[in-house]
Amino acid sequence: MKIAIPKERRPGEARVAASPDTVKKFAALGLEVVIETGAGDGVSIADAVFAGAGAAIADDEAAALGDADIVLKVQRPLFGDAEEPDELSLMKQGCLLIGLLAPLANRADADAYARHGVTAFAMELLPRITRAQSMDALSSQSNLAGYRAVIDAAFEFGRAFPMMMTAAGTVAPARVVVFGAGVAGLQAIATAKRLGAIVSAFDVRAAVKEQVESLGATFIEVPPEEGEEGETAAGYAREMGEEYQRRQAKVIRGILEKQDIAICTALIPGKPAPVLITEEMVKGMKPGSVIVDLAVEAGGNCEGSELGKVVKKHGVTIVGHANVPSRIAVDSSALYARNLLNFVTPLIDEETKTLNIDWEDEIIKGALLTRDGKVVHGAPAEEGDG
């Protein structure tokens, strides 16, 4: 069986879906690994290094994908227009496509996979169960994005993070607030604390209070109404009612007036990101403050953020970098490659070295997007743009 790793072609994507370590392990499973030339350029992995790990190097994408049984991608394939290649057309019918396919935001893509006869697995759809933790690409990428968000904030900030006692005087510590205490938010908290900032955090899920405080941050709490839950059964943040949002806005406004940096990480799966920082709140922040909006690709937690740009509004720098995991591509690629390895390994029969997929397995059913010419996952098949 042949497993292919093409070069990523979406703008700004430096990651790659394999590492020399995972190539060796795929080869040990009995798979032929083919990597398109230059696939590792964005993470400084030369073709020769992949070849030394046991991969064959294909001259172009068509050669890599043409007869592949499994295709590993970081981002969803391009469908082709006047200026783009049609990656999907290069894949043979019946192959497995595995990657971060963003199915909730790009529901029409699932129809294209189905029409082409591709069996697609979206890594974002993996269930949040213990067995799937080593495959959890959302967590591995969000973890590094949370770290990078603080580094980007420090770069834009005109002062130091820690308190410094010097002969010339004392430098006060920076005050950082983190909105959203999921994987990215918790890593942002930990990183800001390591840099010496005074950190606080807000989340609608009361259950994360203990995690926030264990990292040395102050938890900002807005109690929900009786019977209102801030957390879904899957552990994600839930969209709250209007009364809660009104009280939340009042608290956030007061908090922001005292902060130097705000890191926004709040997301609701399948829906636009909740707006937590309004333009009026930005106006009330101290001149020179910095906001990093990790949710900008989903519409943004801050009204003033702009996708792919760093802008200054009302004296506040608002950072809206797209695809933040790609800004730390070496480590994010290595972790993502292991996620894929851990997902693919159970699909391979140890004796026959062929696919042996348990279609009733909870992980398979959760991640499966298309099969046998049909969209089979409930969420992407629903109407609406979500």
CSV table of C-alpha atoms in Angstrom, one decimal:
chain,number,residue,atom,x,y,z
A,1,MET,CA,0.0,0.0,0.0
A,2,LYS,CA,1.1,3.5,-0.8
A,3,ILE,CA,0.8,6.5,1.4
A,4,ALA,CA,1.4,10.0,-0.1
A,5,ILE,CA,2.4,13.3,1.5
A,6,PRO,CA,2.1,16.2,-1.0
A,7,LYS,CA,3.5,19.7,-0.6
A,8,GLU,CA,1.0,22.0,1.0
A,9,ARG,CA,-0.2,24.7,-1.5
A,10,ARG,CA,-2.5,26.9,0.4
A,11,PRO,CA,-1.1,30.4,0.9
A,12,GLY,CA,0.9,30.8,4.2
A,13,GLU,CA,1.0,27.1,4.9
A,14,ALA,CA,4.5,26.0,5.9
A,15,ARG,CA,3.6,22.8,7.7
A,16,VAL,CA,4.0,19.2,6.3
A,17,ALA,CA,2.0,16.1,7.2
A,18,ALA,CA,5.0,13.8,7.9
A,19,SER,CA,8.3,13.8,9.7
A,20,PRO,CA,11.3,11.6,9.2
A,21,ASP,CA,10.3,9.7,12.4
A,22,THR,CA,6.7,9.0,11.1
A,23,VAL,CA,8.1,8.0,7.7
A,24,LYS,CA,10.2,5.3,9.4
A,25,LYS,CA,7.2,4.1,11.4
A,26,PHE,CA,5.0,3.9,8.3
A,27,ALA,CA,7.6,2.0,6.5
A,28,ALA,CA,7.8,-0.4,9.5
A,29,LEU,CA,4.0,-1.0,9.1
A,30,GLY,CA,4.7,-2.2,5.5
A,31,LEU,CA,3.6,1.0,3.7
A,32,GLU,CA,5.4,2.6,0.8
A,33,VAL,CA,5.8,6.2,1.6
A,34,VAL,CA,6.0,8.8,-1.2
A,35,ILE,CA,6.7,12.4,-0.5
A,36,GLU,CA,6.5,15.2,-3.1
A,37,THR,CA,9.7,17.0,-3.6
A,38,GLY,CA,9.9,20.2,-1.5
A,39,ALA,CA,7.2,19.1,0.9
A,40,GLY,CA,9.4,19.7,3.9
A,41,ASP,CA,10.9,23.0,2.7
A,42,GLY,CA,8.8,25.1,5.1
A,43,VAL,CA,10.1,23.2,8.1
A,44,SER,CA,13.7,22.8,6.9
A,45,ILE,CA,13.4,19.1,6.1
A,46,ALA,CA,15.3,18.3,2.9
A,47,ASP,CA,14.2,15.7,0.4
A,48,ALA,CA,17.4,13.8,1.3
A,49,VAL,CA,16.4,13.5,4.9
A,50,PHE,CA,13.0,12.1,4.0
A,51,ALA,CA,14.7,9.7,1.6
A,52,GLY,CA,17.1,8.6,4.3
A,53,ALA,CA,14.1,7.8,6.5
A,54,GLY,CA,12.8,5.4,3.8
A,55,ALA,CA,10.5,7.6,1.7
A,56,ALA,CA,10.5,7.8,-2.1
A,57,ILE,CA,10.6,11.3,-3.5
A,58,ALA,CA,8.1,12.2,-6.2
A,59,ASP,CA,9.0,14.9,-8.8
A,60,ASP,CA,5.6,16.5,-8.6
A,61,GLU,CA,2.2,16.2,-6.9
A,62,ALA,CA,0.6,14.2,-9.7
A,63,ALA,CA,3.4,11.5,-9.3
A,64,ALA,CA,2.9,11.5,-5.5
A,65,LEU,CA,-0.9,11.2,-5.5
A,66,GLY,CA,-1.6,9.2,-8.6
A,67,ASP,CA,-1.9,5.7,-7.2
A,68,ALA,CA,-1.8,6.5,-3.5
A,69,ASP,CA,-4.1,4.5,-1.2
A,70,ILE,CA,-3.8,7.0,1.6
A,71,VAL,CA,-3.2,10.8,1.2
A,72,LEU,CA,-2.1,12.7,4.3
A,73,LYS,CA,-2.7,16.5,4.2
A,74,VAL,CA,-2.4,19.4,6.6
A,75,GLN,CA,-5.0,21.6,5.0
A,76,ARG,CA,-7.9,20.6,2.7
A,77,PRO,CA,-7.0,20.0,-1.0
A,78,LEU,CA,-7.4,22.7,-3.6
A,79,PHE,CA,-10.2,22.1,-6.1
A,80,GLY,CA,-8.6,24.2,-8.9
A,81,ASP,CA,-9.4,27.4,-10.7
A,82,ALA,CA,-7.6,29.6,-13.2
A,83,GLU,CA,-4.6,30.0,-10.8
A,84,GLU,CA,-4.8,26.8,-8.6
A,85,PRO,CA,-4.1,23.2,-9.2
A,86,ASP,CA,-7.0,20.7,-8.8
A,87,GLU,CA,-5.5,18.5,-6.1
A,88,LEU,CA,-8.6,16.4,-5.6
A,89,SER,CA,-8.6,15.3,-9.3
A,90,LEU,CA,-5.1,13.9,-8.8
A,91,MET,CA,-6.3,11.4,-6.2
A,92,LYS,CA,-7.6,8.0,-7.3
A,93,GLN,CA,-11.2,7.0,-6.4
A,94,GLY,CA,-11.4,5.0,-3.2
A,95,CYS,CA,-8.3,6.5,-1.6
A,96,LEU,CA,-8.4,7.7,2.0
A,97,LEU,CA,-7.9,11.4,2.5
A,98,ILE,CA,-6.9,12.4,6.0
A,99,GLY,CA,-6.3,15.9,7.2
A,100,LEU,CA,-7.5,19.1,8.8
A,101,LEU,CA,-10.4,19.5,6.3
A,102,ALA,CA,-12.3,22.2,8.2
A,103,PRO,CA,-15.7,20.5,7.4
A,104,LEU,CA,-17.9,22.7,9.5
A,105,ALA,CA,-16.7,25.9,7.7
A,106,ASN,CA,-16.5,24.4,4.2
A,107,ARG,CA,-19.4,22.1,3.9
A,108,ALA,CA,-19.5,22.1,0.1
A,109,ASP,CA,-16.1,20.5,0.1
A,110,ALA,CA,-17.5,17.3,1.6
A,111,ASP,CA,-19.8,17.0,-1.4
A,112,ALA,CA,-16.8,17.2,-3.7
A,113,TYR,CA,-15.0,14.5,-1.8
A,114,ALA,CA,-18.1,12.3,-2.1
A,115,ARG,CA,-18.5,12.9,-5.8
A,116,HIS,CA,-14.9,12.0,-6.4
A,117,GLY,CA,-15.3,8.8,-4.5
A,118,VAL,CA,-12.8,9.7,-1.8
A,119,THR,CA,-13.1,8.3,1.7
A,120,ALA,CA,-12.4,11.4,3.8
A,121,PHE,CA,-11.5,11.7,7.5
A,122,ALA,CA,-11.5,15.1,9.1
A,123,MET,CA,-9.1,15.2,12.1
A,124,GLU,CA,-11.2,18.0,13.6
A,125,LEU,CA,-14.1,15.6,14.1
A,126,LEU,CA,-12.3,13.1,16.3
A,127,PRO,CA,-14.4,12.4,19.4
A,128,ARG,CA,-13.0,13.7,22.7
A,129,ILE,CA,-12.3,10.3,24.3
A,130,THR,CA,-9.2,8.9,26.0
A,131,ARG,CA,-8.3,6.6,23.1
A,132,ALA,CA,-8.2,9.5,20.7
A,133,GLN,CA,-6.0,11.9,22.7
A,134,SER,CA,-2.8,10.9,20.9
A,135,MET,CA,-4.6,11.6,17.6
A,136,ASP,CA,-6.0,15.0,18.7
A,137,ALA,CA,-4.7,17.4,16.1
A,138,LEU,CA,-6.8,20.3,17.2
A,139,SER,CA,-5.2,20.1,20.7
A,140,SER,CA,-1.6,19.7,19.4
A,141,GLN,CA,-2.0,22.7,17.0
A,142,SER,CA,-3.9,24.9,19.5
A,143,ASN,CA,-1.3,24.3,22.1
A,144,LEU,CA,1.4,25.7,20.0
A,145,ALA,CA,-0.9,28.5,18.7
A,146,GLY,CA,-1.5,29.6,22.3
A,147,TYR,CA,2.2,29.7,22.9
A,148,ARG,CA,2.9,31.7,19.7
A,149,ALA,CA,0.1,34.2,20.5
A,150,VAL,CA,2.0,35.3,23.6
A,151,ILE,CA,5.2,35.6,21.7
A,152,ASP,CA,3.5,37.7,19.0
A,153,ALA,CA,2.0,39.9,21.8
A,154,ALA,CA,5.4,40.3,23.3
A,155,PHE,CA,6.8,41.3,20.0
A,156,GLU,CA,4.2,44.0,19.5
A,157,PHE,CA,4.2,45.2,23.1
A,158,GLY,CA,6.5,48.2,23.8
A,159,ARG,CA,7.5,47.0,27.3
A,160,ALA,CA,8.9,44.0,29.1
A,161,PHE,CA,6.7,41.3,30.6
A,162,PRO,CA,8.3,40.6,34.0
A,163,MET,CA,8.9,43.0,36.9
A,164,MET,CA,12.5,44.1,36.9
A,165,MET,CA,14.3,45.7,39.8
A,166,THR,CA,17.1,47.8,38.4
A,167,ALA,CA,19.4,50.6,39.7
A,168,ALA,CA,17.6,53.0,37.5
A,169,GLY,CA,14.2,52.0,38.8
A,170,THR,CA,11.5,49.3,38.8
A,171,VAL,CA,9.8,48.0,35.7
A,172,ALA,CA,6.2,47.0,36.5
A,173,PRO,CA,5.0,43.6,35.2
A,174,ALA,CA,2.7,43.4,32.2
A,175,ARG,CA,-0.9,42.5,32.9
A,176,VAL,CA,-2.3,39.8,30.5
A,177,VAL,CA,-5.9,38.6,30.2
A,178,VAL,CA,-6.8,35.5,28.3
A,179,PHE,CA,-10.2,34.9,26.9
A,180,GLY,CA,-11.1,31.2,26.5
A,181,ALA,CA,-9.4,28.6,28.7
A,182,GLY,CA,-9.3,25.7,26.2
A,183,VAL,CA,-6.0,24.2,25.0
A,184,ALA,CA,-4.8,27.4,23.4
A,185,GLY,CA,-5.9,29.6,26.3
A,186,LEU,CA,-4.3,27.4,28.9
A,187,GLN,CA,-1.0,27.4,27.0
A,188,ALA,CA,-1.2,31.2,26.6
A,189,ILE,CA,-1.7,31.5,30.4
A,190,ALA,CA,1.3,29.3,31.1
A,191,THR,CA,3.5,31.1,28.6
A,192,ALA,CA,2.6,34.5,29.9
A,193,LYS,CA,3.2,33.4,33.5
A,194,ARG,CA,6.6,32.0,32.5
A,195,LEU,CA,7.5,35.4,31.0
A,196,GLY,CA,6.6,37.0,34.3
A,197,ALA,CA,3.2,38.7,33.6
A,198,ILE,CA,0.3,39.0,36.0
A,199,VAL,CA,-2.3,36.8,34.3
A,200,SER,CA,-6.1,36.5,34.5
A,201,ALA,CA,-8.5,34.5,32.4
A,202,PHE,CA,-12.1,34.3,31.5
A,203,ASP,CA,-14.2,31.3,30.3
A,204,VAL,CA,-17.9,30.6,30.3
A,205,ARG,CA,-17.1,27.1,31.5
A,206,ALA,CA,-16.9,27.1,35.3
A,207,ALA,CA,-15.2,23.7,35.2
A,208,VAL,CA,-11.9,25.2,33.9
A,209,LYS,CA,-11.5,27.4,37.0
A,210,GLU,CA,-9.3,24.9,38.7
A,211,GLN,CA,-7.0,24.5,35.7
A,212,VAL,CA,-6.7,28.3,35.3
A,213,GLU,CA,-5.8,28.7,39.0
A,214,SER,CA,-3.4,25.8,38.9
A,215,LEU,CA,-1.3,27.8,36.3
A,216,GLY,CA,-1.1,30.7,38.7
A,217,ALA,CA,-3.7,32.9,37.0
A,218,THR,CA,-6.8,34.6,38.4
A,219,PHE,CA,-10.1,33.2,37.1
A,220,ILE,CA,-12.7,35.8,36.0
A,221,GLU,CA,-16.1,34.3,36.6
A,222,VAL,CA,-19.5,35.4,35.3
A,223,PRO,CA,-22.0,33.0,36.9
A,224,PRO,CA,-24.6,31.7,34.5
A,225,GLU,CA,-28.4,31.9,35.1
A,226,GLU,CA,-29.9,28.9,36.9
A,227,GLY,CA,-30.2,26.0,34.5
A,228,GLU,CA,-27.8,27.6,32.0
A,229,GLU,CA,-24.7,25.5,31.1
A,230,GLY,CA,-21.5,27.0,29.6
A,231,GLU,CA,-20.2,23.7,28.4
A,232,THR,CA,-21.4,21.1,25.9
A,233,ALA,CA,-21.4,17.4,26.5
A,234,ALA,CA,-18.2,17.2,24.3
A,235,GLY,CA,-16.5,19.7,26.6
A,236,TYR,CA,-16.6,22.7,24.3
A,237,ALA,CA,-17.8,26.2,25.2
A,238,ARG,CA,-21.5,26.8,24.6
A,239,GLU,CA,-23.0,29.9,23.1
A,240,MET,CA,-24.7,31.8,26.0
A,241,GLY,CA,-28.0,33.7,26.1
A,242,GLU,CA,-28.4,37.5,25.8
A,243,GLU,CA,-28.7,38.2,29.5
A,244,TYR,CA,-25.5,36.3,30.2
A,245,GLN,CA,-23.7,38.2,27.3
A,246,ARG,CA,-24.9,41.5,28.7
A,247,ARG,CA,-23.4,40.8,32.2
A,248,GLN,CA,-20.3,39.3,30.5
A,249,ALA,CA,-19.7,42.4,28.5
A,250,LYS,CA,-19.9,44.6,31.6
A,251,VAL,CA,-17.3,42.5,33.4
A,252,ILE,CA,-15.0,42.3,30.4
A,253,ARG,CA,-15.1,46.1,29.9
A,254,GLY,CA,-13.9,46.7,33.4
A,255,ILE,CA,-11.2,44.1,33.1
A,256,LEU,CA,-9.8,45.4,29.8
A,257,GLU,CA,-9.4,48.9,31.2
A,258,LYS,CA,-6.6,47.6,33.5
A,259,GLN,CA,-4.9,45.2,31.1
A,260,ASP,CA,-1.8,45.6,28.8
A,261,ILE,CA,-2.4,42.6,26.7
A,262,ALA,CA,-5.5,40.5,25.8
A,263,ILE,CA,-5.2,37.1,24.2
A,264,CYS,CA,-8.5,35.9,22.5
A,265,THR,CA,-8.9,32.2,21.9
A,266,ALA,CA,-12.7,31.6,22.3
A,267,LEU,CA,-14.3,29.4,19.7
A,268,ILE,CA,-17.7,27.7,19.3
A,269,PRO,CA,-17.4,24.7,16.9
A,270,GLY,CA,-19.4,25.2,13.7
A,271,LYS,CA,-20.4,28.8,14.5
A,272,PRO,CA,-18.8,32.2,14.2
A,273,ALA,CA,-16.5,33.1,17.1
A,274,PRO,CA,-18.3,35.1,19.9
A,275,VAL,CA,-17.5,38.8,19.9
A,276,LEU,CA,-16.0,39.4,23.4
A,277,ILE,CA,-14.2,42.7,22.7
A,278,THR,CA,-16.3,45.5,21.1
A,279,GLU,CA,-14.9,48.6,19.5
A,280,GLU,CA,-16.0,50.6,22.5
A,281,MET,CA,-14.0,48.3,24.8
A,282,VAL,CA,-11.0,48.8,22.6
A,283,LYS,CA,-11.4,52.6,22.9
A,284,GLY,CA,-11.3,52.1,26.7
A,285,MET,CA,-8.0,50.2,26.8
A,286,LYS,CA,-4.7,51.9,27.6
A,287,PRO,CA,-2.8,53.4,24.7
A,288,GLY,CA,-0.1,50.9,23.7
A,289,SER,CA,-2.1,47.8,24.7
A,290,VAL,CA,-2.1,44.8,22.5
A,291,ILE,CA,-4.9,42.3,21.5
A,292,VAL,CA,-4.0,39.0,19.8
A,293,ASP,CA,-7.1,37.4,18.2
A,294,LEU,CA,-6.5,33.7,17.6
A,295,ALA,CA,-10.2,33.4,16.6
A,296,VAL,CA,-9.8,35.8,13.7
A,297,GLU,CA,-10.3,33.0,11.1
A,298,ALA,CA,-13.7,32.3,12.6
A,299,GLY,CA,-14.8,35.9,12.5
A,300,GLY,CA,-12.8,37.1,15.5
A,301,ASN,CA,-13.4,37.7,19.3
A,302,CYS,CA,-12.5,41.3,18.7
A,303,GLU,CA,-14.5,43.6,16.5
A,304,GLY,CA,-11.4,45.4,15.2
A,305,SER,CA,-9.3,42.4,14.2
A,306,GLU,CA,-8.5,41.9,10.5
A,307,LEU,CA,-7.6,38.5,9.1
A,308,GLY,CA,-3.9,38.3,8.3
A,309,LYS,CA,-3.1,41.8,9.4
A,310,VAL,CA,-1.7,43.7,12.4
A,311,VAL,CA,-3.6,46.9,12.7
A,312,LYS,CA,-3.6,49.8,15.2
A,313,LYS,CA,-7.0,51.2,16.2
A,314,HIS,CA,-7.7,53.7,19.0
A,315,GLY,CA,-4.1,53.4,20.1
A,316,VAL,CA,-4.3,49.6,20.5
A,317,THR,CA,-2.4,47.1,18.4
A,318,ILE,CA,-4.7,44.3,17.2
A,319,VAL,CA,-3.0,41.2,15.9
A,320,GLY,CA,-4.9,39.0,13.5
A,321,HIS,CA,-2.4,36.6,12.1
A,322,ALA,CA,-3.9,33.8,10.0
A,323,ASN,CA,-2.9,30.1,10.5
A,324,VAL,CA,-0.9,30.7,13.7
A,325,PRO,CA,0.3,27.1,14.0
A,326,SER,CA,2.1,27.6,10.7
A,327,ARG,CA,4.0,30.4,12.4
A,328,ILE,CA,5.7,27.8,14.5
A,329,ALA,CA,5.8,25.2,11.7
A,330,VAL,CA,8.6,22.9,12.8
A,331,ASP,CA,7.1,21.8,16.0
A,332,SER,CA,3.5,22.0,14.9
A,333,SER,CA,4.4,19.7,11.9
A,334,ALA,CA,6.2,17.2,14.1
A,335,LEU,CA,3.2,17.0,16.5
A,336,TYR,CA,0.6,16.8,13.7
A,337,ALA,CA,2.6,14.1,11.9
A,338,ARG,CA,2.4,12.0,15.1
A,339,ASN,CA,-1.3,12.6,15.3
A,340,LEU,CA,-1.7,11.2,11.8
A,341,LEU,CA,0.6,8.3,12.5
A,342,ASN,CA,-1.5,7.4,15.6
A,343,PHE,CA,-4.7,7.6,13.6
A,344,VAL,CA,-3.5,5.6,10.6
A,345,THR,CA,-1.7,2.8,12.5
A,346,PRO,CA,-4.9,1.0,13.8
A,347,LEU,CA,-6.3,1.1,10.2
A,348,ILE,CA,-3.5,-1.2,9.0
A,349,ASP,CA,-3.6,-5.0,9.4
A,350,GLU,CA,-0.3,-6.1,10.9
A,351,GLU,CA,-0.2,-9.4,8.9
A,352,THR,CA,-1.6,-8.5,5.5
A,353,LYS,CA,-0.2,-4.9,5.5
A,354,THR,CA,-3.6,-3.8,4.0
A,355,LEU,CA,-6.4,-1.6,5.2
A,356,ASN,CA,-8.6,-3.2,7.8
A,357,ILE,CA,-11.0,-0.5,9.0
A,358,ASP,CA,-13.5,-1.1,11.8
A,359,TRP,CA,-16.3,1.1,10.5
A,360,GLU,CA,-18.2,0.8,13.8
A,361,ASP,CA,-15.2,2.1,15.9
A,362,GLU,CA,-16.1,5.2,17.8
A,363,ILE,CA,-13.1,7.1,16.5
A,364,ILE,CA,-13.7,6.1,12.9
A,365,LYS,CA,-17.4,7.0,13.0
A,366,GLY,CA,-16.5,10.3,14.6
A,367,ALA,CA,-13.9,11.4,12.1
A,368,LEU,CA,-15.4,9.9,8.9
A,369,LEU,CA,-16.7,12.6,6.6
A,370,THR,CA,-17.4,10.8,3.3
A,371,ARG,CA,-17.7,7.2,2.2
A,372,ASP,CA,-19.0,5.3,-0.8
A,373,GLY,CA,-19.9,8.5,-2.6
A,374,LYS,CA,-21.9,10.0,0.3
A,375,VAL,CA,-21.4,12.6,3.0
A,376,VAL,CA,-21.9,10.5,6.1
A,377,HIS,CA,-21.1,12.8,9.0
A,378,GLY,CA,-24.1,14.5,10.5
A,379,ALA,CA,-22.8,18.0,11.1
A,380,PRO,CA,-21.4,18.8,7.6
A,381,ALA,CA,-24.5,17.4,6.0
A,382,GLU,CA,-26.8,19.9,7.9
A,383,GLU,CA,-28.1,22.9,6.1
A,384,GLY,CA,-26.6,26.4,6.8
A,385,ASP,CA,-23.2,27.9,7.0
A,386,GLY,CA,-22.8,27.3,10.7
